[in-house]
Amino acid sequence: MVISRLVPQAVSMGEKQILAIGTYGSEQTHNLRLIEVSGHGAGIRQTAAVSAGINPSYVCPSADGKWLYVVNEKNRNSHGSYGAIKTYSIDNESYNLSFVSELDTRGDDPCYMAETLDRNFLIAVNYGSGSIIVIAK
């Protein structure tokens, strides 16, 4: 399971944080969730739960908090296709997720990704095939 801090916002009872949690699982499970934590842990609420495909094991929020990038850690031997990156938009009021797109990583078992500092590219690393892919956003 990977947990990533998304969008911190000041609220009257302290700081609100939205966590994205991706887990290993099949396409039929709600394996990607957004959780709101407020009041220094006093309040915890799930805001979104979606099926993000096979093994959404790494999540990466965009720097502006508008997008969530998710890898599907799969490979040709076990799953018949390369790994993938899915993009979700994040509603900035309800913190719901909406699916936007999916892109093949052209490699096996993507396990990490990051947005470049200029926010123009997303870089993903394919563990199983030892390759990287650079994606213009």
Short mmCIF file of N, CA and C in Angstrom, two decimals:
data_model
loop_
_atom_site.label_atom_id
_atom_site.label_comp_id
_atom_site.label_asym_id
_atom_site.label_seq_id
_atom_site.Cartn_x
_atom_site.Cartn_y
_atom_site.Cartn_z
N MET A 1 0.84 -1.17 0.00
CA MET A 1 0.00 0.00 0.00
C MET A 1 0.89 1.24 0.00
N VAL A 2 0.50 2.22 -0.80
CA VAL A 2 1.24 3.47 -0.88
C VAL A 2 0.32 4.60 -0.45
N ILE A 3 0.79 5.46 0.42
CA ILE A 3 0.00 6.60 0.87
C ILE A 3 0.74 7.86 0.46
N SER A 4 0.00 8.79 -0.12
CA SER A 4 0.62 10.02 -0.59
C SER A 4 -0.20 11.21 -0.13
N ARG A 5 0.46 12.22 0.39
CA ARG A 5 -0.21 13.45 0.80
C ARG A 5 -0.56 14.26 -0.43
N LEU A 6 -1.79 14.72 -0.50
CA LEU A 6 -2.22 15.47 -1.68
C LEU A 6 -2.29 16.96 -1.44
N VAL A 7 -3.40 17.42 -0.91
CA VAL A 7 -3.69 18.84 -0.91
C VAL A 7 -3.91 19.34 0.51
N PRO A 8 -2.90 19.90 1.15
CA PRO A 8 -3.14 20.44 2.48
C PRO A 8 -3.91 21.75 2.39
N GLN A 9 -4.88 21.92 3.25
CA GLN A 9 -5.66 23.17 3.30
C GLN A 9 -5.87 23.54 4.75
N ALA A 10 -5.82 24.82 5.01
CA ALA A 10 -6.08 25.29 6.37
C ALA A 10 -7.58 25.26 6.63
N VAL A 11 -7.98 24.70 7.75
CA VAL A 11 -9.37 24.74 8.19
C VAL A 11 -9.39 25.25 9.62
N SER A 12 -10.57 25.62 10.12
CA SER A 12 -10.65 26.26 11.43
C SER A 12 -10.12 25.39 12.57
N MET A 13 -10.22 24.06 12.46
CA MET A 13 -9.79 23.16 13.53
C MET A 13 -8.39 22.63 13.32
N GLY A 14 -7.64 23.21 12.42
CA GLY A 14 -6.29 22.71 12.15
C GLY A 14 -6.10 22.53 10.66
N GLU A 15 -5.23 21.65 10.29
CA GLU A 15 -4.91 21.44 8.89
C GLU A 15 -5.65 20.23 8.35
N LYS A 16 -6.20 20.38 7.14
CA LYS A 16 -6.87 19.27 6.45
C LYS A 16 -5.89 18.67 5.46
N GLN A 17 -5.82 17.35 5.41
CA GLN A 17 -4.98 16.66 4.44
C GLN A 17 -5.81 15.63 3.71
N ILE A 18 -5.55 15.50 2.43
CA ILE A 18 -6.20 14.47 1.62
C ILE A 18 -5.13 13.45 1.27
N LEU A 19 -5.38 12.20 1.61
CA LEU A 19 -4.45 11.11 1.34
C LEU A 19 -4.98 10.27 0.20
N ALA A 20 -4.12 9.91 -0.73
CA ALA A 20 -4.46 8.97 -1.79
C ALA A 20 -3.84 7.63 -1.41
N ILE A 21 -4.64 6.58 -1.45
CA ILE A 21 -4.19 5.26 -1.06
C ILE A 21 -4.47 4.29 -2.20
N GLY A 22 -3.41 3.72 -2.75
CA GLY A 22 -3.54 2.69 -3.77
C GLY A 22 -3.11 1.36 -3.19
N THR A 23 -3.80 0.28 -3.55
CA THR A 23 -3.49 -1.04 -3.01
C THR A 23 -3.42 -2.06 -4.14
N TYR A 24 -2.79 -3.17 -3.86
CA TYR A 24 -2.82 -4.27 -4.81
C TYR A 24 -4.23 -4.83 -4.82
N GLY A 25 -4.68 -5.20 -6.00
CA GLY A 25 -6.01 -5.77 -6.11
C GLY A 25 -6.43 -5.92 -7.56
N SER A 26 -7.54 -6.58 -7.75
CA SER A 26 -8.04 -6.84 -9.10
C SER A 26 -8.83 -5.64 -9.61
N GLU A 27 -9.26 -5.74 -10.86
CA GLU A 27 -10.05 -4.66 -11.46
C GLU A 27 -11.44 -4.54 -10.84
N GLN A 28 -11.88 -5.54 -10.11
CA GLN A 28 -13.22 -5.52 -9.52
C GLN A 28 -13.27 -4.92 -8.12
N THR A 29 -12.15 -4.53 -7.56
CA THR A 29 -12.14 -4.01 -6.20
C THR A 29 -11.98 -2.49 -6.20
N HIS A 30 -12.44 -1.84 -5.16
CA HIS A 30 -12.18 -0.41 -4.95
C HIS A 30 -10.79 -0.30 -4.34
N ASN A 31 -9.80 -0.23 -5.21
CA ASN A 31 -8.41 -0.30 -4.76
C ASN A 31 -7.68 1.04 -4.82
N LEU A 32 -8.43 2.11 -5.02
CA LEU A 32 -7.89 3.47 -4.97
C LEU A 32 -8.87 4.32 -4.17
N ARG A 33 -8.35 4.96 -3.13
CA ARG A 33 -9.22 5.73 -2.23
C ARG A 33 -8.60 7.08 -1.91
N LEU A 34 -9.46 8.07 -1.68
CA LEU A 34 -9.04 9.35 -1.12
C LEU A 34 -9.63 9.44 0.27
N ILE A 35 -8.81 9.82 1.22
CA ILE A 35 -9.21 9.93 2.62
C ILE A 35 -8.90 11.35 3.10
N GLU A 36 -9.88 11.99 3.71
CA GLU A 36 -9.69 13.33 4.28
C GLU A 36 -9.38 13.17 5.76
N VAL A 37 -8.30 13.79 6.20
CA VAL A 37 -7.92 13.78 7.61
C VAL A 37 -7.90 15.23 8.07
N SER A 38 -8.66 15.54 9.10
CA SER A 38 -8.73 16.92 9.57
C SER A 38 -8.57 16.98 11.08
N GLY A 39 -8.32 18.19 11.57
CA GLY A 39 -8.21 18.39 13.02
C GLY A 39 -7.13 17.56 13.65
N HIS A 40 -5.96 17.48 13.01
CA HIS A 40 -4.82 16.73 13.53
C HIS A 40 -5.19 15.28 13.82
N GLY A 41 -5.95 14.66 12.91
CA GLY A 41 -6.31 13.26 13.03
C GLY A 41 -7.61 13.01 13.74
N ALA A 42 -8.27 14.07 14.22
CA ALA A 42 -9.52 13.89 14.96
C ALA A 42 -10.66 13.45 14.05
N GLY A 43 -10.61 13.83 12.78
CA GLY A 43 -11.66 13.45 11.85
C GLY A 43 -11.09 12.77 10.63
N ILE A 44 -11.62 11.59 10.29
CA ILE A 44 -11.18 10.85 9.12
C ILE A 44 -12.42 10.48 8.33
N ARG A 45 -12.38 10.79 7.00
CA ARG A 45 -13.54 10.52 6.15
C ARG A 45 -13.07 10.11 4.77
N GLN A 46 -13.65 9.03 4.25
CA GLN A 46 -13.35 8.62 2.88
C GLN A 46 -14.15 9.50 1.93
N THR A 47 -13.47 10.09 0.96
CA THR A 47 -14.16 10.96 0.00
C THR A 47 -14.33 10.30 -1.36
N ALA A 48 -13.51 9.29 -1.68
CA ALA A 48 -13.62 8.61 -2.97
C ALA A 48 -13.11 7.19 -2.84
N ALA A 49 -13.73 6.28 -3.58
CA ALA A 49 -13.28 4.89 -3.69
C ALA A 49 -13.62 4.43 -5.10
N VAL A 50 -12.58 4.08 -5.86
CA VAL A 50 -12.81 3.66 -7.25
C VAL A 50 -12.00 2.41 -7.55
N SER A 51 -12.43 1.71 -8.58
CA SER A 51 -11.64 0.62 -9.11
C SER A 51 -10.68 1.20 -10.12
N ALA A 52 -9.39 1.13 -9.82
CA ALA A 52 -8.38 1.75 -10.67
C ALA A 52 -7.62 0.71 -11.49
N GLY A 53 -8.20 -0.46 -11.71
CA GLY A 53 -7.54 -1.49 -12.49
C GLY A 53 -6.67 -2.38 -11.63
N ILE A 54 -5.79 -3.11 -12.30
CA ILE A 54 -4.94 -4.08 -11.61
C ILE A 54 -3.81 -3.35 -10.87
N ASN A 55 -3.68 -3.63 -9.59
CA ASN A 55 -2.55 -3.19 -8.76
C ASN A 55 -2.18 -1.71 -8.91
N PRO A 56 -3.06 -0.80 -8.50
CA PRO A 56 -2.67 0.62 -8.50
C PRO A 56 -1.76 0.91 -7.32
N SER A 57 -0.52 0.44 -7.44
CA SER A 57 0.37 0.36 -6.30
C SER A 57 1.18 1.62 -6.02
N TYR A 58 1.15 2.59 -6.93
CA TYR A 58 1.85 3.85 -6.67
C TYR A 58 1.00 5.00 -7.17
N VAL A 59 0.86 6.02 -6.36
CA VAL A 59 0.07 7.20 -6.72
C VAL A 59 0.95 8.44 -6.65
N CYS A 60 0.65 9.40 -7.52
CA CYS A 60 1.46 10.62 -7.57
C CYS A 60 0.52 11.79 -7.87
N PRO A 61 0.31 12.67 -6.90
CA PRO A 61 -0.51 13.84 -7.16
C PRO A 61 0.27 14.89 -7.95
N SER A 62 -0.43 15.64 -8.79
CA SER A 62 0.22 16.76 -9.46
C SER A 62 0.52 17.84 -8.43
N ALA A 63 1.48 18.68 -8.73
CA ALA A 63 1.89 19.73 -7.79
C ALA A 63 0.76 20.68 -7.45
N ASP A 64 -0.16 20.89 -8.40
CA ASP A 64 -1.27 21.81 -8.16
C ASP A 64 -2.48 21.13 -7.50
N GLY A 65 -2.41 19.81 -7.28
CA GLY A 65 -3.49 19.08 -6.62
C GLY A 65 -4.71 18.82 -7.47
N LYS A 66 -4.64 19.08 -8.78
CA LYS A 66 -5.80 18.89 -9.66
C LYS A 66 -5.88 17.49 -10.24
N TRP A 67 -4.76 16.79 -10.27
CA TRP A 67 -4.69 15.49 -10.93
C TRP A 67 -4.05 14.46 -10.01
N LEU A 68 -4.46 13.22 -10.21
CA LEU A 68 -3.83 12.10 -9.51
C LEU A 68 -3.41 11.10 -10.58
N TYR A 69 -2.11 10.79 -10.61
CA TYR A 69 -1.57 9.81 -11.54
C TYR A 69 -1.36 8.51 -10.77
N VAL A 70 -1.76 7.39 -11.39
CA VAL A 70 -1.76 6.10 -10.72
C VAL A 70 -1.14 5.06 -11.66
N VAL A 71 -0.15 4.29 -11.17
CA VAL A 71 0.38 3.20 -12.00
C VAL A 71 -0.46 1.95 -11.80
N ASN A 72 -0.59 1.18 -12.85
CA ASN A 72 -1.11 -0.18 -12.75
C ASN A 72 0.08 -1.11 -12.91
N GLU A 73 0.49 -1.69 -11.80
CA GLU A 73 1.68 -2.54 -11.78
C GLU A 73 1.32 -3.91 -12.32
N LYS A 74 1.47 -4.04 -13.63
CA LYS A 74 1.17 -5.31 -14.29
C LYS A 74 2.23 -5.55 -15.36
N ASN A 75 2.29 -6.81 -15.85
CA ASN A 75 3.30 -7.16 -16.85
C ASN A 75 2.73 -8.12 -17.88
N ARG A 76 3.47 -8.28 -18.95
CA ARG A 76 3.01 -9.11 -20.07
C ARG A 76 2.91 -10.57 -19.68
N ASN A 77 3.82 -11.08 -18.84
CA ASN A 77 3.77 -12.50 -18.49
C ASN A 77 2.56 -12.85 -17.65
N SER A 78 2.26 -12.06 -16.65
CA SER A 78 1.14 -12.37 -15.73
C SER A 78 -0.20 -11.83 -16.19
N HIS A 79 -0.20 -10.69 -16.88
CA HIS A 79 -1.45 -10.02 -17.19
C HIS A 79 -1.71 -9.84 -18.68
N GLY A 80 -0.74 -10.19 -19.53
CA GLY A 80 -0.95 -10.11 -20.97
C GLY A 80 -0.79 -8.73 -21.57
N SER A 81 -0.40 -7.76 -20.77
CA SER A 81 -0.21 -6.40 -21.29
C SER A 81 0.81 -5.66 -20.44
N TYR A 82 1.35 -4.60 -21.01
CA TYR A 82 2.28 -3.75 -20.28
C TYR A 82 1.57 -3.06 -19.11
N GLY A 83 2.38 -2.45 -18.25
CA GLY A 83 1.83 -1.62 -17.18
C GLY A 83 1.19 -0.38 -17.77
N ALA A 84 0.50 0.38 -16.91
CA ALA A 84 -0.21 1.56 -17.39
C ALA A 84 -0.16 2.67 -16.36
N ILE A 85 -0.40 3.87 -16.83
CA ILE A 85 -0.60 5.03 -15.97
C ILE A 85 -1.99 5.55 -16.23
N LYS A 86 -2.77 5.70 -15.18
CA LYS A 86 -4.10 6.28 -15.30
C LYS A 86 -4.09 7.67 -14.68
N THR A 87 -4.85 8.55 -15.28
CA THR A 87 -4.98 9.92 -14.78
C THR A 87 -6.41 10.12 -14.30
N TYR A 88 -6.54 10.70 -13.11
CA TYR A 88 -7.83 11.06 -12.54
C TYR A 88 -7.82 12.55 -12.22
N SER A 89 -8.95 13.20 -12.44
CA SER A 89 -9.07 14.58 -11.97
C SER A 89 -9.62 14.53 -10.55
N ILE A 90 -9.22 15.51 -9.75
CA ILE A 90 -9.66 15.59 -8.36
C ILE A 90 -10.56 16.80 -8.22
N ASP A 91 -11.79 16.58 -7.81
CA ASP A 91 -12.71 17.69 -7.55
C ASP A 91 -12.23 18.42 -6.30
N ASN A 92 -11.97 19.72 -6.42
CA ASN A 92 -11.36 20.44 -5.29
C ASN A 92 -12.32 20.79 -4.17
N GLU A 93 -13.61 20.47 -4.31
CA GLU A 93 -14.55 20.69 -3.20
C GLU A 93 -14.95 19.39 -2.53
N SER A 94 -15.34 18.39 -3.34
CA SER A 94 -15.80 17.12 -2.77
C SER A 94 -14.68 16.10 -2.62
N TYR A 95 -13.56 16.32 -3.31
CA TYR A 95 -12.45 15.38 -3.36
C TYR A 95 -12.87 14.02 -3.92
N ASN A 96 -13.78 14.06 -4.91
CA ASN A 96 -14.10 12.87 -5.68
C ASN A 96 -13.11 12.74 -6.81
N LEU A 97 -12.99 11.53 -7.35
CA LEU A 97 -12.10 11.26 -8.47
C LEU A 97 -12.91 10.99 -9.73
N SER A 98 -12.43 11.49 -10.86
CA SER A 98 -13.03 11.20 -12.16
C SER A 98 -11.94 10.70 -13.09
N PHE A 99 -12.18 9.54 -13.71
CA PHE A 99 -11.21 8.97 -14.64
C PHE A 99 -11.08 9.87 -15.86
N VAL A 100 -9.83 10.12 -16.30
CA VAL A 100 -9.56 10.96 -17.46
C VAL A 100 -8.94 10.17 -18.60
N SER A 101 -7.85 9.42 -18.31
CA SER A 101 -7.16 8.73 -19.40
C SER A 101 -6.30 7.59 -18.87
N GLU A 102 -5.85 6.76 -19.82
CA GLU A 102 -4.93 5.67 -19.51
C GLU A 102 -3.88 5.62 -20.60
N LEU A 103 -2.62 5.39 -20.19
CA LEU A 103 -1.51 5.32 -21.11
C LEU A 103 -0.64 4.12 -20.79
N ASP A 104 -0.30 3.36 -21.81
CA ASP A 104 0.60 2.21 -21.71
C ASP A 104 2.01 2.72 -21.37
N THR A 105 2.68 2.08 -20.40
CA THR A 105 4.04 2.51 -20.05
C THR A 105 5.11 1.87 -20.94
N ARG A 106 4.71 0.99 -21.83
CA ARG A 106 5.64 0.29 -22.73
C ARG A 106 6.72 -0.46 -21.98
N GLY A 107 6.33 -0.94 -20.80
CA GLY A 107 7.25 -1.72 -19.98
C GLY A 107 6.47 -2.49 -18.92
N ASP A 108 7.17 -3.34 -18.22
CA ASP A 108 6.54 -4.20 -17.22
C ASP A 108 6.69 -3.66 -15.81
N ASP A 109 5.63 -3.77 -15.05
CA ASP A 109 5.60 -3.48 -13.62
C ASP A 109 6.05 -2.07 -13.25
N PRO A 110 5.37 -1.03 -13.75
CA PRO A 110 5.73 0.32 -13.32
C PRO A 110 5.57 0.42 -11.80
N CYS A 111 6.57 1.04 -11.16
CA CYS A 111 6.57 1.04 -9.70
C CYS A 111 6.79 2.42 -9.11
N TYR A 112 7.11 3.40 -9.93
CA TYR A 112 7.37 4.74 -9.41
C TYR A 112 7.12 5.75 -10.53
N MET A 113 6.69 6.96 -10.14
CA MET A 113 6.58 8.05 -11.10
C MET A 113 6.67 9.36 -10.36
N ALA A 114 7.02 10.40 -11.10
CA ALA A 114 7.14 11.73 -10.53
C ALA A 114 6.88 12.76 -11.62
N GLU A 115 6.33 13.88 -11.19
CA GLU A 115 6.14 15.01 -12.08
C GLU A 115 7.43 15.84 -12.06
N THR A 116 7.87 16.32 -13.22
CA THR A 116 9.07 17.16 -13.25
C THR A 116 8.77 18.50 -12.58
N LEU A 117 9.84 19.17 -12.13
CA LEU A 117 9.68 20.43 -11.41
C LEU A 117 8.96 21.50 -12.24
N ASP A 118 9.16 21.48 -13.57
CA ASP A 118 8.47 22.46 -14.42
C ASP A 118 7.03 22.06 -14.71
N ARG A 119 6.61 20.88 -14.22
CA ARG A 119 5.25 20.35 -14.36
C ARG A 119 4.86 20.01 -15.79
N ASN A 120 5.82 19.91 -16.69
CA ASN A 120 5.52 19.63 -18.09
C ASN A 120 5.57 18.15 -18.44
N PHE A 121 6.21 17.34 -17.58
CA PHE A 121 6.39 15.93 -17.90
C PHE A 121 6.11 15.07 -16.67
N LEU A 122 5.75 13.83 -16.95
CA LEU A 122 5.60 12.80 -15.93
C LEU A 122 6.60 11.71 -16.30
N ILE A 123 7.39 11.26 -15.35
CA ILE A 123 8.38 10.22 -15.59
C ILE A 123 7.96 8.99 -14.80
N ALA A 124 7.90 7.83 -15.47
CA ALA A 124 7.54 6.58 -14.81
C ALA A 124 8.66 5.57 -15.01
N VAL A 125 8.88 4.74 -14.00
CA VAL A 125 9.92 3.72 -14.02
C VAL A 125 9.24 2.35 -14.04
N ASN A 126 9.65 1.52 -15.00
CA ASN A 126 9.15 0.14 -15.12
C ASN A 126 10.15 -0.80 -14.47
N TYR A 127 9.83 -1.30 -13.30
CA TYR A 127 10.72 -2.16 -12.54
C TYR A 127 11.04 -3.45 -13.29
N GLY A 128 10.01 -4.12 -13.80
CA GLY A 128 10.17 -5.44 -14.43
C GLY A 128 11.00 -5.43 -15.69
N SER A 129 10.90 -4.37 -16.47
CA SER A 129 11.65 -4.31 -17.73
C SER A 129 12.86 -3.39 -17.64
N GLY A 130 13.05 -2.71 -16.51
CA GLY A 130 14.22 -1.85 -16.33
C GLY A 130 14.23 -0.66 -17.27
N SER A 131 13.07 -0.10 -17.55
CA SER A 131 12.99 1.02 -18.48
C SER A 131 12.24 2.18 -17.84
N ILE A 132 12.36 3.33 -18.48
CA ILE A 132 11.60 4.50 -18.04
C ILE A 132 10.82 5.05 -19.23
N ILE A 133 9.80 5.82 -18.92
CA ILE A 133 9.03 6.50 -19.95
C ILE A 133 8.83 7.94 -19.49
N VAL A 134 8.99 8.86 -20.39
CA VAL A 134 8.78 10.29 -20.12
C VAL A 134 7.56 10.69 -20.92
N ILE A 135 6.59 11.27 -20.24
CA ILE A 135 5.31 11.62 -20.87
C ILE A 135 5.10 13.12 -20.81
N ALA A 136 4.89 13.74 -21.97
CA ALA A 136 4.54 15.17 -22.00
C ALA A 136 3.11 15.29 -21.52
N LYS A 137 2.88 16.24 -20.60
CA LYS A 137 1.55 16.39 -20.03
C LYS A 137 0.68 17.30 -20.89
#
